[in-house]
Amino acid sequence: MAISRRKFLGWLTATGLSSAFGKTALAGTTKHFEGHPDSLGVLYDNTKCIGCRTCEAACNRVNDLPPPDRPFDDLSVLDKKRRTDAKKYMIINKYDHIRNPKGPLHARIGCNHCLEPACASSCFVRAYTKTKEGAVTYDSSVCVGCRYCMIACPFNIPTFEYDSAFTPRIRKCTMCYDTRLVKGELPGCVEECPTESFTFGRREDLFKIAHERIRRYPRRYLDHIYGENEMGGTSWLYLSGVAFKKIGMREDLGVTPAPALTASALASVPMVVGTWPLLLMGIYAVSKRKEKIATEEKEQALADTIAQAKAEADLKISEAWQKAEKEKEKAVETAVKKALEEAAETESGESS
Ligand code: SF4
Ligand code: SF4
Ligand code: SF4
């Protein structure tokens, strides 16, 4: 790494960026953003990487992520091409067939912390923030889980906690902003890489370092710093000995910042930009109305059933009452008749 912790802290104080930590910086916007002159970044040099996965283990630990299915010292994991997921904010892939001075070539995949992040510009609740320091952070407390950022990111980085039943969140590398940078500590992966494949520092200084390496070792490096211009520039930069498209990195993205592209793309889908929140509220209102109607219908059906049962009961009581009255009348008639007959018999006995 180019900057030790002590140098990093001193540099923060000197540039005044330390006071910027912890404050809300530039939120997602479609306005063109040139990048903060003193913003930070990381340069990953794949010609130095030996694929030891120490960076993956460090990322897992500093972010308190769940343990992996297979341990980090199991390098057979590299035999398959992988992508980031909710439990892995960065991964290293191996390219066996591409030789490097130190063996097979490796490549890092993770958030590139774009200068103008598509994830941020696509998020209508502004869950993402492009900080002045360079990191693109995410606030799960305002996220509504629409996952539009996952579609918008040209690097296919944000992932979703599908396994979490209650409050699933978007997960991605944060450049260790909250966990380490604000405390004056280097990102976990940068600090622990044994080959110094990562260089942390001012983005402007990283270009000087990268250009100097390319100048001194023209046969080792391509004359291309990935992230200098891709999608309008990124805070995470890459040096490579082979074309980036051969190691799973897109070279077809152009230099236009993603928000400019998504703005026009979104404009052709006006629902997303303008009416998406309204639509969500509309769906909510319709579903609530349906619930209300269903509840009213249920209450009405119950009232009808009770009324019908009451009517049937009243009818039965009335019929039983009438029957009892008739039986009572008949019993009285029988009793009277019997009494009259007895009286007549008595009278005839007395007269004879
Ligand atoms: S720790 Fe360094 S050398 Fe090891 S895989 Fe990560 S970047 Fe490569
Ligand atoms: S790489 Fe993707 S997730 Fe990272 S800042 Fe850029 S658009 Fe956002
Ligand atoms: S900067 Fe932090 S969150 Fe990002 S890959 Fe490195 S350790 Fe993980």
mmCIF file of N, CA, C and O and ligand atoms in Angstrom, residues 111-114 117-119 136 153-155 157-158 172, ligand 2:
data_model
loop_
_atom_site.group_PDB
_atom_site.id
_atom_site.type_symbol
_atom_site.label_atom_id
_atom_site.label_comp_id
_atom_site.label_asym_id
_atom_site.label_seq_id
_atom_site.Cartn_x
_atom_site.Cartn_y
_atom_site.Cartn_z
ATOM 1 N N CYS A 111 -17.252 -3.429 -5.931
ATOM 2 C CA CYS A 111 -17.740 -2.095 -6.289
ATOM 3 C C CYS A 111 -16.569 -1.216 -6.716
ATOM 4 O O CYS A 111 -15.514 -1.212 -6.082
ATOM 5 N N ASN A 112 -16.780 -0.457 -7.799
ATOM 6 C CA ASN A 112 -15.720 0.425 -8.299
ATOM 7 C C ASN A 112 -15.854 1.854 -7.785
ATOM 8 O O ASN A 112 -15.054 2.704 -8.116
ATOM 9 N N HIS A 113 -16.878 2.110 -7.007
ATOM 10 C CA HIS A 113 -17.093 3.431 -6.422
ATOM 11 C C HIS A 113 -17.011 4.520 -7.509
ATOM 12 O O HIS A 113 -16.141 5.396 -7.500
ATOM 13 N N CYS A 114 -17.966 4.394 -8.434
ATOM 14 C CA CYS A 114 -18.024 5.312 -9.583
ATOM 15 C C CYS A 114 -18.088 6.773 -9.134
ATOM 16 O O CYS A 114 -18.684 7.083 -8.088
ATOM 17 N N PRO A 117 -22.257 7.462 -9.691
ATOM 18 C CA PRO A 117 -22.770 6.098 -9.597
ATOM 19 C C PRO A 117 -24.191 5.930 -10.137
ATOM 20 O O PRO A 117 -25.094 6.675 -9.764
ATOM 21 N N ALA A 118 -24.343 4.933 -10.999
ATOM 22 C CA ALA A 118 -25.677 4.621 -11.533
ATOM 23 C C ALA A 118 -26.603 4.126 -10.425
ATOM 24 O O ALA A 118 -27.804 4.385 -10.441
ATOM 25 N N CYS A 119 -26.016 3.408 -9.460
ATOM 26 C CA CYS A 119 -26.839 2.895 -8.355
ATOM 27 C C CYS A 119 -27.504 4.064 -7.629
ATOM 28 O O CYS A 119 -28.689 4.009 -7.299
ATOM 29 N N VAL A 136 -18.790 5.054 -2.168
ATOM 30 C CA VAL A 136 -20.238 5.070 -2.400
ATOM 31 C C VAL A 136 -20.862 4.212 -1.309
ATOM 32 O O VAL A 136 -20.634 3.009 -1.234
ATOM 33 N N CYS A 153 -26.615 -0.757 -12.085
ATOM 34 C CA CYS A 153 -25.151 -0.810 -11.995
ATOM 35 C C CYS A 153 -24.550 -1.505 -13.225
ATOM 36 O O CYS A 153 -24.852 -2.671 -13.489
ATOM 37 N N PRO A 154 -23.695 -0.818 -13.975
ATOM 38 C CA PRO A 154 -23.122 -1.438 -15.185
ATOM 39 C C PRO A 154 -22.131 -2.550 -14.853
ATOM 40 O O PRO A 154 -21.776 -3.335 -15.723
ATOM 41 N N PHE A 155 -21.683 -2.598 -13.602
ATOM 42 C CA PHE A 155 -20.704 -3.626 -13.212
ATOM 43 C C PHE A 155 -21.356 -4.801 -12.472
ATOM 44 O O PHE A 155 -20.658 -5.690 -11.994
ATOM 45 N N ILE A 157 -22.884 -5.133 -9.533
ATOM 46 C CA ILE A 157 -22.287 -5.273 -8.198
ATOM 47 C C ILE A 157 -23.298 -5.390 -7.042
ATOM 48 O O ILE A 157 -23.169 -6.315 -6.241
ATOM 49 N N PRO A 158 -24.266 -4.495 -6.904
ATOM 50 C CA PRO A 158 -25.121 -4.605 -5.706
ATOM 51 C C PRO A 158 -25.833 -5.957 -5.667
ATOM 52 O O PRO A 158 -26.303 -6.457 -6.695
ATOM 53 N N LYS A 172 -22.919 -4.503 -0.638
ATOM 54 C CA LYS A 172 -21.803 -4.265 -1.551
ATOM 55 C C LYS A 172 -20.634 -3.668 -0.779
ATOM 56 O O LYS A 172 -20.808 -3.232 0.373
HETATM 57 S S1 SF4 B 2 -19.861 -0.090 -9.349
HETATM 58 FE FE1 SF4 B 2 -22.105 -0.246 -9.333
HETATM 59 S S2 SF4 B 2 -22.623 -0.351 -7.144
HETATM 60 FE FE2 SF4 B 2 -20.503 0.432 -7.255
HETATM 61 S S3 SF4 B 2 -20.741 2.683 -7.285
HETATM 62 FE FE3 SF4 B 2 -20.659 2.010 -9.440
HETATM 63 S S4 SF4 B 2 -22.845 1.786 -10.000
HETATM 64 FE FE4 SF4 B 2 -22.758 1.811 -7.752
#
